[in-house]
PDB file of C-alpha atoms and ligand atoms in Angstrom:
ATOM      1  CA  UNK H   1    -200.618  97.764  87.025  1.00 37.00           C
ATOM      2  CA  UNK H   2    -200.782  94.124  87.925  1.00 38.00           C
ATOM      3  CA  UNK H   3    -196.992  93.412  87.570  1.00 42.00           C
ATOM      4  CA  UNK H   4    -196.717  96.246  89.717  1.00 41.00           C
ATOM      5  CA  UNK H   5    -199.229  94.292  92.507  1.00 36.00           C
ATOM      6  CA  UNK H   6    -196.767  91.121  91.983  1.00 37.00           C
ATOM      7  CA  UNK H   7    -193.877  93.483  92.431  1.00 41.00           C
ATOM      8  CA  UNK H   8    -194.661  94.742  95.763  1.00 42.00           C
ATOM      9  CA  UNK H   9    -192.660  93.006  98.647  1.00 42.00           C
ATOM     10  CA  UNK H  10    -193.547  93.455 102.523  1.00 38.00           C
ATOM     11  CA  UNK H  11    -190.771  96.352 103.230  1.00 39.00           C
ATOM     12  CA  UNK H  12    -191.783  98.208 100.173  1.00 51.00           C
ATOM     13  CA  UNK H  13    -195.867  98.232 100.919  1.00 50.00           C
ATOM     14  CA  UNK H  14    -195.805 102.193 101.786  1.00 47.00           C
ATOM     15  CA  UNK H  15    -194.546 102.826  98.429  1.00 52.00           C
ATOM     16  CA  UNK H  16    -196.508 100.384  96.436  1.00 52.00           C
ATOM     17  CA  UNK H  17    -199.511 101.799  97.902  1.00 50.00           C
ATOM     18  CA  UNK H  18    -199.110 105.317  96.885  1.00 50.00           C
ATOM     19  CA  UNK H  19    -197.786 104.090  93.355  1.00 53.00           C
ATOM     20  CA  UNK H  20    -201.109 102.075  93.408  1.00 52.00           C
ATOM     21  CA  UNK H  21    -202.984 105.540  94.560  1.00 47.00           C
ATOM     22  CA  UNK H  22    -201.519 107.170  91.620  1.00 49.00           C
ATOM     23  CA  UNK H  23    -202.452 104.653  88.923  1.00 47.00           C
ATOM     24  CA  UNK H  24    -205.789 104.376  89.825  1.00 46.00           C
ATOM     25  CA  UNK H  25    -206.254 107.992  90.274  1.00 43.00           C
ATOM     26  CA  UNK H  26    -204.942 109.080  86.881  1.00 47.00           C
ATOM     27  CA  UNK H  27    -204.399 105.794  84.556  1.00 44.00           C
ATOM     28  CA  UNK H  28    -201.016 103.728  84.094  1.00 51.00           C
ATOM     29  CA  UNK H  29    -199.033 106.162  82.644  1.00 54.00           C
ATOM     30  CA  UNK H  30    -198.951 108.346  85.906  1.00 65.00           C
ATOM     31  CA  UNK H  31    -196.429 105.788  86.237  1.00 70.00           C
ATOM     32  CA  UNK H  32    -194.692 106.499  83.295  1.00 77.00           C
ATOM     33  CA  UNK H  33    -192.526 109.549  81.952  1.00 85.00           C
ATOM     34  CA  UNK H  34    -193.867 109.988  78.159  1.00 90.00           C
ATOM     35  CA  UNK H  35    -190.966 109.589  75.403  1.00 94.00           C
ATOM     36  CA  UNK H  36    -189.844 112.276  73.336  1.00 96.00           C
ATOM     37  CA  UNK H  37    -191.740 113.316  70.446  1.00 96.00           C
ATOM     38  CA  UNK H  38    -188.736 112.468  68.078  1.00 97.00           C
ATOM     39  CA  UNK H  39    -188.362 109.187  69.790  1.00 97.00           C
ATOM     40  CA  UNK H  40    -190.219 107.199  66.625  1.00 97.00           C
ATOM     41  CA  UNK H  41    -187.685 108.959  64.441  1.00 97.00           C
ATOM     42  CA  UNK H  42    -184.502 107.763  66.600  1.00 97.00           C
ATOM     43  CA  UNK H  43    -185.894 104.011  66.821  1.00 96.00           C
ATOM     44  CA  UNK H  44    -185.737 104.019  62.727  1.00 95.00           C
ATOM     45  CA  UNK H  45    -182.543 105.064  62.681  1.00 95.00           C
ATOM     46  CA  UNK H  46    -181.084 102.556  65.809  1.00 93.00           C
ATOM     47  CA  UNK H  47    -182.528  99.473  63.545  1.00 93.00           C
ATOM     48  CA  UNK H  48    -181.369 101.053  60.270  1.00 91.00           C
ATOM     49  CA  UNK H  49    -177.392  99.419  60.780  1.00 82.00           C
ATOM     50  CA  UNK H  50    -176.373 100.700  57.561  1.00 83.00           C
ATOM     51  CA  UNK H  51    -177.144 104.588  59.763  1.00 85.00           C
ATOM     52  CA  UNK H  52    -174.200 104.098  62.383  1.00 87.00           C
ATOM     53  CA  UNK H  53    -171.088 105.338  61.204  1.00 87.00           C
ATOM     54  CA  UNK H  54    -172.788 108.737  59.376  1.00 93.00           C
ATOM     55  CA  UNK H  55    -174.244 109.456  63.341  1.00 96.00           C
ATOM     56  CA  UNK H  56    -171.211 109.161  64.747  1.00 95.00           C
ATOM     57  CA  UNK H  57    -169.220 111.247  62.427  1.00 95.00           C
ATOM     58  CA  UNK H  58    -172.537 113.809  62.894  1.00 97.00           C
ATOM     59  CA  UNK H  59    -173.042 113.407  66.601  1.00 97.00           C
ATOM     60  CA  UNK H  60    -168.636 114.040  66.934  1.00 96.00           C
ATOM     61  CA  UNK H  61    -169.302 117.767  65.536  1.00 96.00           C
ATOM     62  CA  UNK H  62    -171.635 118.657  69.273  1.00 97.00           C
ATOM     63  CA  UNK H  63    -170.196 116.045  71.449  1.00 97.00           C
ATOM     64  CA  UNK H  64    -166.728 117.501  71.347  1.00 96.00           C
ATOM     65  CA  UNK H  65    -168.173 120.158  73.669  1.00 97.00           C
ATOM     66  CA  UNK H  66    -170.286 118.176  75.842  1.00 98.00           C
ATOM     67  CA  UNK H  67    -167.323 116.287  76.954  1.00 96.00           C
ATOM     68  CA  UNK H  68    -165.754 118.937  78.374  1.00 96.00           C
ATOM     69  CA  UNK H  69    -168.115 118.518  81.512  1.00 97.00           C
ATOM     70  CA  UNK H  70    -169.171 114.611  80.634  1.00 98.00           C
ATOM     71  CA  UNK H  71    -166.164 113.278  80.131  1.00 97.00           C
ATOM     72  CA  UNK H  72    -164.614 111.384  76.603  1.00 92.00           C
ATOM     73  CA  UNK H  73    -167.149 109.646  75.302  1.00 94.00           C
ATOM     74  CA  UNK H  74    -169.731 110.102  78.324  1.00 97.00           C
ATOM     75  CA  UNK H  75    -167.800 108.445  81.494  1.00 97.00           C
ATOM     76  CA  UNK H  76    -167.846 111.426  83.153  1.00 97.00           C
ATOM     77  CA  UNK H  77    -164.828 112.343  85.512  1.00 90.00           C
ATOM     78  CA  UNK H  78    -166.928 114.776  87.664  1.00 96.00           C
ATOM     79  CA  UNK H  79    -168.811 113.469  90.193  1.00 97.00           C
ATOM     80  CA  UNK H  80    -171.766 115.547  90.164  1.00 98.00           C
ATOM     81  CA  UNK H  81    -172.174 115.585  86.085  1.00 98.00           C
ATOM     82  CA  UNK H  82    -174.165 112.910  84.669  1.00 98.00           C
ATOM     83  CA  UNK H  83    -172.511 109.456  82.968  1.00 98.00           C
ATOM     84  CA  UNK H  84    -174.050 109.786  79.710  1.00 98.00           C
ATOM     85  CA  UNK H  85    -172.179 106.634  77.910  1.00 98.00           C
ATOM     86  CA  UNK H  86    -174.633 103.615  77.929  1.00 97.00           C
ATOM     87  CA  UNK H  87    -177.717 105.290  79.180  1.00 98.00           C
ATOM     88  CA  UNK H  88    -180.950 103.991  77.226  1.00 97.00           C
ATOM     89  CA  UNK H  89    -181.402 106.421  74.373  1.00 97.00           C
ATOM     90  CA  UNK H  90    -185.060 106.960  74.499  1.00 97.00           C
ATOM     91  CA  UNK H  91    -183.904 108.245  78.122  1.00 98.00           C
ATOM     92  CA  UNK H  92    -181.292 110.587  76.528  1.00 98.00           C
ATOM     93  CA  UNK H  93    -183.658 112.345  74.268  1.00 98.00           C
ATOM     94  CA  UNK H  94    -186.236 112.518  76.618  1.00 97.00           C
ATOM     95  CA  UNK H  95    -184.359 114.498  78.700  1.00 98.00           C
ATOM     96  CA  UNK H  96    -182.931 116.670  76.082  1.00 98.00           C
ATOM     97  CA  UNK H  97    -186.114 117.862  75.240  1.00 97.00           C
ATOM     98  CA  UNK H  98    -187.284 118.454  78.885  1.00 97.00           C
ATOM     99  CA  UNK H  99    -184.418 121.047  79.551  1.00 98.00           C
ATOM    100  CA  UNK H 100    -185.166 122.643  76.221  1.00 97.00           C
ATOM    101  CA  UNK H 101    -188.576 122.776  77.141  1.00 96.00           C
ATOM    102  CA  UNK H 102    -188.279 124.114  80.726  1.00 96.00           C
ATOM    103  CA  UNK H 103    -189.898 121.285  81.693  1.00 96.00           C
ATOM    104  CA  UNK H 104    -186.187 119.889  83.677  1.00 97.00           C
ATOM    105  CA  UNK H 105    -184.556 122.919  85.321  1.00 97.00           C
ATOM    106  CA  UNK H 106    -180.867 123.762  85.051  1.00 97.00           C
ATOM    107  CA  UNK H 107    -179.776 127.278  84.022  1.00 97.00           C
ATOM    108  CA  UNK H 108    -176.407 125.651  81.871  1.00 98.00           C
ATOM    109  CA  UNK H 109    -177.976 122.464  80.453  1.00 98.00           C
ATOM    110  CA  UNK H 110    -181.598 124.363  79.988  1.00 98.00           C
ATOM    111  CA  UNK H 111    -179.917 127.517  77.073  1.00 98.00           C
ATOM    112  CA  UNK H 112    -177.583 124.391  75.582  1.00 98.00           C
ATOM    113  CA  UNK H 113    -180.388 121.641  74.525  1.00 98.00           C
ATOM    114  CA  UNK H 114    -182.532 124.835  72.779  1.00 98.00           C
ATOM    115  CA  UNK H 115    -179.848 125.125  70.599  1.00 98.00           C
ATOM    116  CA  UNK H 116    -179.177 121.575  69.038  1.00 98.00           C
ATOM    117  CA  UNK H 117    -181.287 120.791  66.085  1.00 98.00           C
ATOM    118  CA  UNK H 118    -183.812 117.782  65.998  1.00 98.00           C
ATOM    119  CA  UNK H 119    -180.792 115.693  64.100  1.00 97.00           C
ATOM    120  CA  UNK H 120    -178.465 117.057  66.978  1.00 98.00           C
ATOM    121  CA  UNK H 121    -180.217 115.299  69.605  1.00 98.00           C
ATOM    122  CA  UNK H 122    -181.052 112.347  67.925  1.00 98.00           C
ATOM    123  CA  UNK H 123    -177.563 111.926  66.804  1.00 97.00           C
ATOM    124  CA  UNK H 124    -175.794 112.692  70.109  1.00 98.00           C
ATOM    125  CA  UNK H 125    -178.579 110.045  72.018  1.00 98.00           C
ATOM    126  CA  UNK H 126    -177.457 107.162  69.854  1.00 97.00           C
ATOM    127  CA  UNK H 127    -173.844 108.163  70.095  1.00 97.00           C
ATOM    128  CA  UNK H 128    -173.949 108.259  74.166  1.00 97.00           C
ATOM    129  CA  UNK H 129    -176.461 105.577  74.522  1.00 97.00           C
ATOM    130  CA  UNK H 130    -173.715 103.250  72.253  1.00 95.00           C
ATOM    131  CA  UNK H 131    -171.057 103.957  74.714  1.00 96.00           C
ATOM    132  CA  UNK H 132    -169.470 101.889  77.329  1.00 96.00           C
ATOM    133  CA  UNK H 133    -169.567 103.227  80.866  1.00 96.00           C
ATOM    134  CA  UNK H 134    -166.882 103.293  83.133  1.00 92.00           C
ATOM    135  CA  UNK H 135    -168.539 102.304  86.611  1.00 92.00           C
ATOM    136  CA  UNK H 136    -168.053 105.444  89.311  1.00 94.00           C
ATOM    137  CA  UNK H 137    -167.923 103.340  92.166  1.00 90.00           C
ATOM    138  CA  UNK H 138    -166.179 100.216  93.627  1.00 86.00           C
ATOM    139  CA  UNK H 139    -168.412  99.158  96.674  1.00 81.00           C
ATOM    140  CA  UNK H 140    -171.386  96.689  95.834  1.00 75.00           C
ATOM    141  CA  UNK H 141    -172.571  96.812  99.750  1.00 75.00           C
ATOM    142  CA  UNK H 142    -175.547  94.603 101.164  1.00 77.00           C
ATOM    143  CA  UNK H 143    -177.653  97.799 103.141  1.00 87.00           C
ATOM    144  CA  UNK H 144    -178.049  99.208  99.520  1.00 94.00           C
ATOM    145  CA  UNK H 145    -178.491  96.775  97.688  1.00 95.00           C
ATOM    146  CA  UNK H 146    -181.251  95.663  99.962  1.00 95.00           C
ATOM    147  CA  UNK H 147    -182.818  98.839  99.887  1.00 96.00           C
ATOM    148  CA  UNK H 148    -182.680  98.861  96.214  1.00 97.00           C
ATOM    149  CA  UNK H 149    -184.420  95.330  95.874  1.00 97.00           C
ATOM    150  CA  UNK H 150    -187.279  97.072  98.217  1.00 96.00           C
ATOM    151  CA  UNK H 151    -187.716 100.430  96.125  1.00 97.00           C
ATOM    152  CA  UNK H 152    -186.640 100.661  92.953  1.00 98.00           C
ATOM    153  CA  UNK H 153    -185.776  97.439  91.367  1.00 97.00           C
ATOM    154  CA  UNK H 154    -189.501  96.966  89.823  1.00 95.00           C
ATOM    155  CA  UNK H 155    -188.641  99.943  87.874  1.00 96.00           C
ATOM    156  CA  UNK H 156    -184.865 100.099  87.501  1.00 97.00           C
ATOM    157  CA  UNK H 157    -184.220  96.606  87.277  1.00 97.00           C
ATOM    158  CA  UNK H 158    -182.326  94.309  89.109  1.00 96.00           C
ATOM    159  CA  UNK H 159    -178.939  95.679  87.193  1.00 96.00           C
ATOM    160  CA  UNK H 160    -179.692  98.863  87.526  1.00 98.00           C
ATOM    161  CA  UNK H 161    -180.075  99.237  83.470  1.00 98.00           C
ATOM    162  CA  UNK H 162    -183.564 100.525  83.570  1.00 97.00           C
ATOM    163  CA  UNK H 163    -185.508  99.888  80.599  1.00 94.00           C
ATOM    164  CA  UNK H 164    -186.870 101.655  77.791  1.00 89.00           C
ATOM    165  CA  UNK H 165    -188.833 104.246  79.970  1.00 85.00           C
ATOM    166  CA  UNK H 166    -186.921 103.995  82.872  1.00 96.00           C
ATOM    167  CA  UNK H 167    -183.033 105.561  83.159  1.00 98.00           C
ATOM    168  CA  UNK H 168    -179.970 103.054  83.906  1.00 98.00           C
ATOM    169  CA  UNK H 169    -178.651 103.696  87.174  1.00 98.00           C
ATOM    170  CA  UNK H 170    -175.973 101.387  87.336  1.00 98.00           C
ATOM    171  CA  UNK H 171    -172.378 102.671  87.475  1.00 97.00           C
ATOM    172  CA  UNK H 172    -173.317 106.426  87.703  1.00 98.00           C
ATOM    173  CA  UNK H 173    -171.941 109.360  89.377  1.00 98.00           C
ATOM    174  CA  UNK H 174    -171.817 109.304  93.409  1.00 97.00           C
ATOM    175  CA  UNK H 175    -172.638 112.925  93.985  1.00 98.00           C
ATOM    176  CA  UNK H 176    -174.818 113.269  90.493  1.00 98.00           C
ATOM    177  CA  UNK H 177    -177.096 110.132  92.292  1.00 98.00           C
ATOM    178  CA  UNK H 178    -177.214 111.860  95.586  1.00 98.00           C
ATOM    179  CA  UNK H 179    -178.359 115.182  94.244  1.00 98.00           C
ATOM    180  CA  UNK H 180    -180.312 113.428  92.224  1.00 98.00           C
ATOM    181  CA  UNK H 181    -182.518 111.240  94.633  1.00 98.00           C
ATOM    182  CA  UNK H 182    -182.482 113.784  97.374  1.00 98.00           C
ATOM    183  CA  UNK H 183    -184.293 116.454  95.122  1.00 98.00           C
ATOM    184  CA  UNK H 184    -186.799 113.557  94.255  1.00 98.00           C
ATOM    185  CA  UNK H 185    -187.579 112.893  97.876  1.00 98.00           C
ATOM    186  CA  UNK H 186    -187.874 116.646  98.944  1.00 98.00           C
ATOM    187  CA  UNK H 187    -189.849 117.991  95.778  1.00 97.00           C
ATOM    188  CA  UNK H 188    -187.188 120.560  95.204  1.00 97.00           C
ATOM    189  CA  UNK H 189    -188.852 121.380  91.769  1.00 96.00           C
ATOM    190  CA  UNK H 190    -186.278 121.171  89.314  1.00 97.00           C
ATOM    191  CA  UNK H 191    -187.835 117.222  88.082  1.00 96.00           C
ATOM    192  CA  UNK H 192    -190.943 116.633  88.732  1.00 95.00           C
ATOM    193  CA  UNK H 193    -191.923 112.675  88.468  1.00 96.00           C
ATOM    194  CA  UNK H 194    -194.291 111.744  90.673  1.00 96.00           C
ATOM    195  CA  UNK H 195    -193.637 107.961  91.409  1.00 96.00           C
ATOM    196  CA  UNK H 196    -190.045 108.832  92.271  1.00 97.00           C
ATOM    197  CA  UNK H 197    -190.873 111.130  95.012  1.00 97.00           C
ATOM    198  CA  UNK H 198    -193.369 108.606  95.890  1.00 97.00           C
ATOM    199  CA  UNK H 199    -190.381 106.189  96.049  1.00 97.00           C
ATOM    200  CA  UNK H 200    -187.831 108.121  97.943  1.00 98.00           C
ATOM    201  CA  UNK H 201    -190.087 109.210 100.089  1.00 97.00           C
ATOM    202  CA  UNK H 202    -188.870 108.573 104.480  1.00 97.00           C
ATOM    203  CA  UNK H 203    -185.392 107.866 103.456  1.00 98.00           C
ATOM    204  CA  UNK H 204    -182.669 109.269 105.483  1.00 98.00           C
ATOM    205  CA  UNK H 205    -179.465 110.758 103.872  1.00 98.00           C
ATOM    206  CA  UNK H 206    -177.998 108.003 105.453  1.00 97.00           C
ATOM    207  CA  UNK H 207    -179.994 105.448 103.454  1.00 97.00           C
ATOM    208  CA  UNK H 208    -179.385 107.841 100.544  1.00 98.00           C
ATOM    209  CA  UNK H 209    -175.913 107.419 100.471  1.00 97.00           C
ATOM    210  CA  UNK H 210    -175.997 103.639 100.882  1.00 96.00           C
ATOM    211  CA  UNK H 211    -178.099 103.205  97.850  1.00 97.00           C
ATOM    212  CA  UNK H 212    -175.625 105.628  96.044  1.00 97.00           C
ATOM    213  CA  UNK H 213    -172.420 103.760  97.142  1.00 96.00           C
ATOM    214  CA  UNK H 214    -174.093 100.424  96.066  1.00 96.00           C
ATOM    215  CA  UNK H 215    -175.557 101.601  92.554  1.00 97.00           C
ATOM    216  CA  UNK H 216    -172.631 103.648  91.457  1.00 97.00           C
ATOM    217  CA  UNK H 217    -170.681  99.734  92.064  1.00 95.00           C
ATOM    218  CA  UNK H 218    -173.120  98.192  89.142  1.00 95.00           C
ATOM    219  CA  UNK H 219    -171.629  97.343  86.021  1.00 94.00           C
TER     220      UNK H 219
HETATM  221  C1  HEC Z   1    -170.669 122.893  81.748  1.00 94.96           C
HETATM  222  C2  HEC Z   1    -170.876 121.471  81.931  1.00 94.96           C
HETATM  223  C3  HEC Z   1    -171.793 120.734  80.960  1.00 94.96           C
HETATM  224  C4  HEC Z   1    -171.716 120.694  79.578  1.00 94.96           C
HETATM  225  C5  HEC Z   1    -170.719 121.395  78.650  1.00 94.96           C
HETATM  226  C6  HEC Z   1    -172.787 119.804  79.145  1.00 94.96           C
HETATM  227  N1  HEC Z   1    -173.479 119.318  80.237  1.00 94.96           N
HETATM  228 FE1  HEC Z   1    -175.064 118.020  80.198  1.00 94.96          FE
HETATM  229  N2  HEC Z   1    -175.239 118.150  82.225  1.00 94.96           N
HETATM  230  C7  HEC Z   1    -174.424 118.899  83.050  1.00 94.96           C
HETATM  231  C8  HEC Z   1    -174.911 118.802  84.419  1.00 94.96           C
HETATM  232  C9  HEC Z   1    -174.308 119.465  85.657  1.00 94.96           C
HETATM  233  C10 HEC Z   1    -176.061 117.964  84.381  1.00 94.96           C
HETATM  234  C11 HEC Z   1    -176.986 117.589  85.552  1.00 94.96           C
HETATM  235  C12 HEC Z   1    -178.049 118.667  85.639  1.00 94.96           C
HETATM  236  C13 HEC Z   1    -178.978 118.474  86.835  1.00 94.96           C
HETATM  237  O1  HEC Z   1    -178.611 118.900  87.920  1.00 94.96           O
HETATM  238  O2  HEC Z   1    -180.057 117.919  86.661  1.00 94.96           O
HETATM  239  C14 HEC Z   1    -176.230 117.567  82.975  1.00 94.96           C
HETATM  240  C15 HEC Z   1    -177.236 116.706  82.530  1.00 94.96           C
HETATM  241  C16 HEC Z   1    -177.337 116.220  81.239  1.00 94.96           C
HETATM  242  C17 HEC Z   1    -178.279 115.203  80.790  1.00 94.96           C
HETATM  243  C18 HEC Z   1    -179.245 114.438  81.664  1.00 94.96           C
HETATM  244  C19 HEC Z   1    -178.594 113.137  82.099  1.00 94.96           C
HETATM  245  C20 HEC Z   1    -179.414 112.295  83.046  1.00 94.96           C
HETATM  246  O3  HEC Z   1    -178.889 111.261  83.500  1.00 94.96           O
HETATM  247  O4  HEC Z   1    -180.557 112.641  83.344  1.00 94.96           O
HETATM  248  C21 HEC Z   1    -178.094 115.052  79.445  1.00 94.96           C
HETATM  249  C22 HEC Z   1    -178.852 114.101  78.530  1.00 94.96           C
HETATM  250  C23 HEC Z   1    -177.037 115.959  79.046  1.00 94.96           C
HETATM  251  N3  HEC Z   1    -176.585 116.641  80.154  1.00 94.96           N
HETATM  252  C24 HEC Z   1    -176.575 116.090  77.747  1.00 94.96           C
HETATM  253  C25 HEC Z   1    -175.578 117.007  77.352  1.00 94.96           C
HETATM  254  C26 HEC Z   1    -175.179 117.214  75.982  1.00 94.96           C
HETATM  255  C27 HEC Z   1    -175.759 116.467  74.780  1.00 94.96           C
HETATM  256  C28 HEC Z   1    -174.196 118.181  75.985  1.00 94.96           C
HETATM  257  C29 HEC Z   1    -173.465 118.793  74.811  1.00 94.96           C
HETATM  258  C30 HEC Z   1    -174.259 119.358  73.730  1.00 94.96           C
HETATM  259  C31 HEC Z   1    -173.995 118.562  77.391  1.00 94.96           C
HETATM  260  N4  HEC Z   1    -174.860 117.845  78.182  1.00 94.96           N
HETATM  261  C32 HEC Z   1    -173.052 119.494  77.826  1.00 94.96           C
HETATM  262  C33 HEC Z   1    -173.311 119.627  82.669  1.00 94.96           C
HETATM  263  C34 HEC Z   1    -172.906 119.862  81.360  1.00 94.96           C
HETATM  264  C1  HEC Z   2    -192.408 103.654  89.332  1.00 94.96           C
HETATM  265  C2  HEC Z   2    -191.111 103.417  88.741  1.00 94.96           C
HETATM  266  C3  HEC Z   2    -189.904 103.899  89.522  1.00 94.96           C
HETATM  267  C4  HEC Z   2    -189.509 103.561  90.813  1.00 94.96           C
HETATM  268  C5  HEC Z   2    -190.227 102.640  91.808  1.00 94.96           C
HETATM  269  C6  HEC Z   2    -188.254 104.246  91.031  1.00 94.96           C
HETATM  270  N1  HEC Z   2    -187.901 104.977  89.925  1.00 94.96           N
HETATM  271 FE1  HEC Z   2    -186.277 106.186  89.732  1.00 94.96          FE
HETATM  272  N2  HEC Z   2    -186.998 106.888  87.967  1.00 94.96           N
HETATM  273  C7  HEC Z   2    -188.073 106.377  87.273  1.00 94.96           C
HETATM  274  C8  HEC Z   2    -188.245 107.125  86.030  1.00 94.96           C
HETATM  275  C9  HEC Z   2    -189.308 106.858  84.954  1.00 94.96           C
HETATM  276  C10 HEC Z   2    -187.252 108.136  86.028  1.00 94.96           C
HETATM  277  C11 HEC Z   2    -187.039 109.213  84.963  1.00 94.96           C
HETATM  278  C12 HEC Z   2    -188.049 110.327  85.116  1.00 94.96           C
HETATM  279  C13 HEC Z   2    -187.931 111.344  83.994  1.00 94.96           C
HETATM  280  O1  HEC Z   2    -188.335 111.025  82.892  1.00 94.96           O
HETATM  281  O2  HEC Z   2    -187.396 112.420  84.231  1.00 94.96           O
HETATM  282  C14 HEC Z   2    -186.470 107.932  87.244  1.00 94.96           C
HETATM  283  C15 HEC Z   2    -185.343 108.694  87.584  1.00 94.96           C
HETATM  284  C16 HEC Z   2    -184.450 108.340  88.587  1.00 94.96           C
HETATM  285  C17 HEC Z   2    -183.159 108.970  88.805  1.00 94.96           C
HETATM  286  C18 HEC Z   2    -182.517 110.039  87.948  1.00 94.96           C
HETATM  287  C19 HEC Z   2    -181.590 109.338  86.937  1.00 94.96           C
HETATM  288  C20 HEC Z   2    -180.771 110.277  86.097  1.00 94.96           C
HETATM  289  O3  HEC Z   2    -179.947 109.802  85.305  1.00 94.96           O
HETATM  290  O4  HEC Z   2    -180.947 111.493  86.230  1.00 94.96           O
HETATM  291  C21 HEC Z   2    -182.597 108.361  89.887  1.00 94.96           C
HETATM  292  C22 HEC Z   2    -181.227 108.655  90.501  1.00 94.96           C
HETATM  293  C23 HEC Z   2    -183.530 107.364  90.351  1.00 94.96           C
HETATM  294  N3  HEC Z   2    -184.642 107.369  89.552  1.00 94.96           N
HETATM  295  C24 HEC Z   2    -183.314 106.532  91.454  1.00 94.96           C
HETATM  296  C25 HEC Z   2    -184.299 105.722  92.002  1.00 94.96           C
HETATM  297  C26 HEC Z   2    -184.158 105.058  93.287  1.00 94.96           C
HETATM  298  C27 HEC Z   2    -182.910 105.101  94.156  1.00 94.96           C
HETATM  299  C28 HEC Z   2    -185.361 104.418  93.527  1.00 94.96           C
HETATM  300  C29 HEC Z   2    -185.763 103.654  94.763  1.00 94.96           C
HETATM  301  C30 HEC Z   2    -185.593 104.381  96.026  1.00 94.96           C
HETATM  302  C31 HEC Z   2    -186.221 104.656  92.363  1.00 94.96           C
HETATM  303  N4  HEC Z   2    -185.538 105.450  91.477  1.00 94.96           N
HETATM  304  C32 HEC Z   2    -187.515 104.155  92.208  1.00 94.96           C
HETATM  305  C33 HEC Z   2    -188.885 105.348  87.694  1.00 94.96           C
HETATM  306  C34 HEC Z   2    -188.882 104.789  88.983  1.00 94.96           C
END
């Protein structure tokens, strides 16, 4: 809560304010999407070194299909499917288990995650998250970036890796980050976080597509 106090600059009071609305109304981790329940189990295995080269032989024998929409290795070539390669794991099987669950809405995605095993989507979040990403854009422009400094960067970061609880950003698909922001900002239902619509909230699609052009640039 404090850092977030320090973190709030002048053009980004409106959203501070509502982010500091929601902390006090319902604790800290209003501000925070809760890890997967298998998360403890993945973290043994990503300091376990000796574990690598059995998950990626494992994680091979599902990710041959995902591919086919998320491109080799998980630099996707579609620009409204995800970049899975280098996106922080605990992110990766978070969001595994929310489509499973219902609790992230896409028809596909939603019937594919119920059917890989525990080991599945541990294996396949390590395999992704160990990746390389191919960066989707080329155009690092300043009225994004400075929106980005304003909005997001106390939870994104200021490279756009995001954190532990927080997704990477940097380098991602144009058309995936437009869907994805603009169904943030107009509580369109199919993710609901609650400091994200709080964040996108007032922004025009042109502002939208500003922010995309300059975080699908980051490296
Ligand atoms: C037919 C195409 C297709 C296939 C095959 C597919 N996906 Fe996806 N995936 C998508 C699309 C489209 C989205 C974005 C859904 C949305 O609108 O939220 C997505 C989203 C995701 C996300 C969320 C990424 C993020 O940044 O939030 C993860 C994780 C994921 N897929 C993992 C997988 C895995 C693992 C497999 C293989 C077992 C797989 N996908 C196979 C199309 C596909
Ligand atoms: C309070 C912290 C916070 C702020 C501020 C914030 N975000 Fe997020 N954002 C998150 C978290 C946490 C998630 C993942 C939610 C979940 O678990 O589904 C997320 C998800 C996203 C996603 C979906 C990523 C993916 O791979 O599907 C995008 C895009 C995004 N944020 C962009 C932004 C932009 C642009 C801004 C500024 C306008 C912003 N965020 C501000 C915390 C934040």
């Amino acid at each position: 809560m404090k850092r977030f106090v320090r973190t709030c600059v002048a053009p980004a009071i409106a959203v501070c304010l509502s982010l500091m609305v929601l902390a006090s109304a319902s604790a800290a981790d209003a501000l925070i999407s809760p890890p997967s329940p298998l998360d403890g189990r993945m973290k043994k295995l990503l300091a376990d070194g000796n574990a690598s080269a059995g998950i990626v032989t494992a994680a091979k024998k599902v990710t041959f299909f995902c591919d086919v929409c998320h491109g080799a290795n998980g630099s996707s070539v579609k620009t409204d499917v995800p970049n899975l390669a280098g996106q922080n794991p605990s992110y990766l099987l978070k969001q595994i288990d929310k489509f499973a669950r219902g609790q992230r809405q896409e028809k596909f995605m939603e019937g594919l995650m119920k059917l890989l095993t525990e080991e599945d989507r541990i294996n396949v979040a390590i395999f992704y998250a160990n990746n390389v990403v191919k960066p989707a854009g080329s155009d690092t422009s300043l009225p994004g970036k400075a929106l980005y400094i304003a909005r997001c960067v106390m939870c994104h970061q200021a490279t756009g890796h995001g954190s532990e609880t927080t997704p990477r950003l940097a380098g991602q698909q144009i058309e995936y980050l437009r869907k994805s922001i603009t169904r943030y900002r107009d509580r369109t239902g199919e993710r609901i976080f609650e400091p994200m619509s709080a964040s996108t909230a007032g922004l025009n699609n042109a502002e939208i597509t500003a922010l995309v052009t300059y975080l699908s640039s980051l490296k």
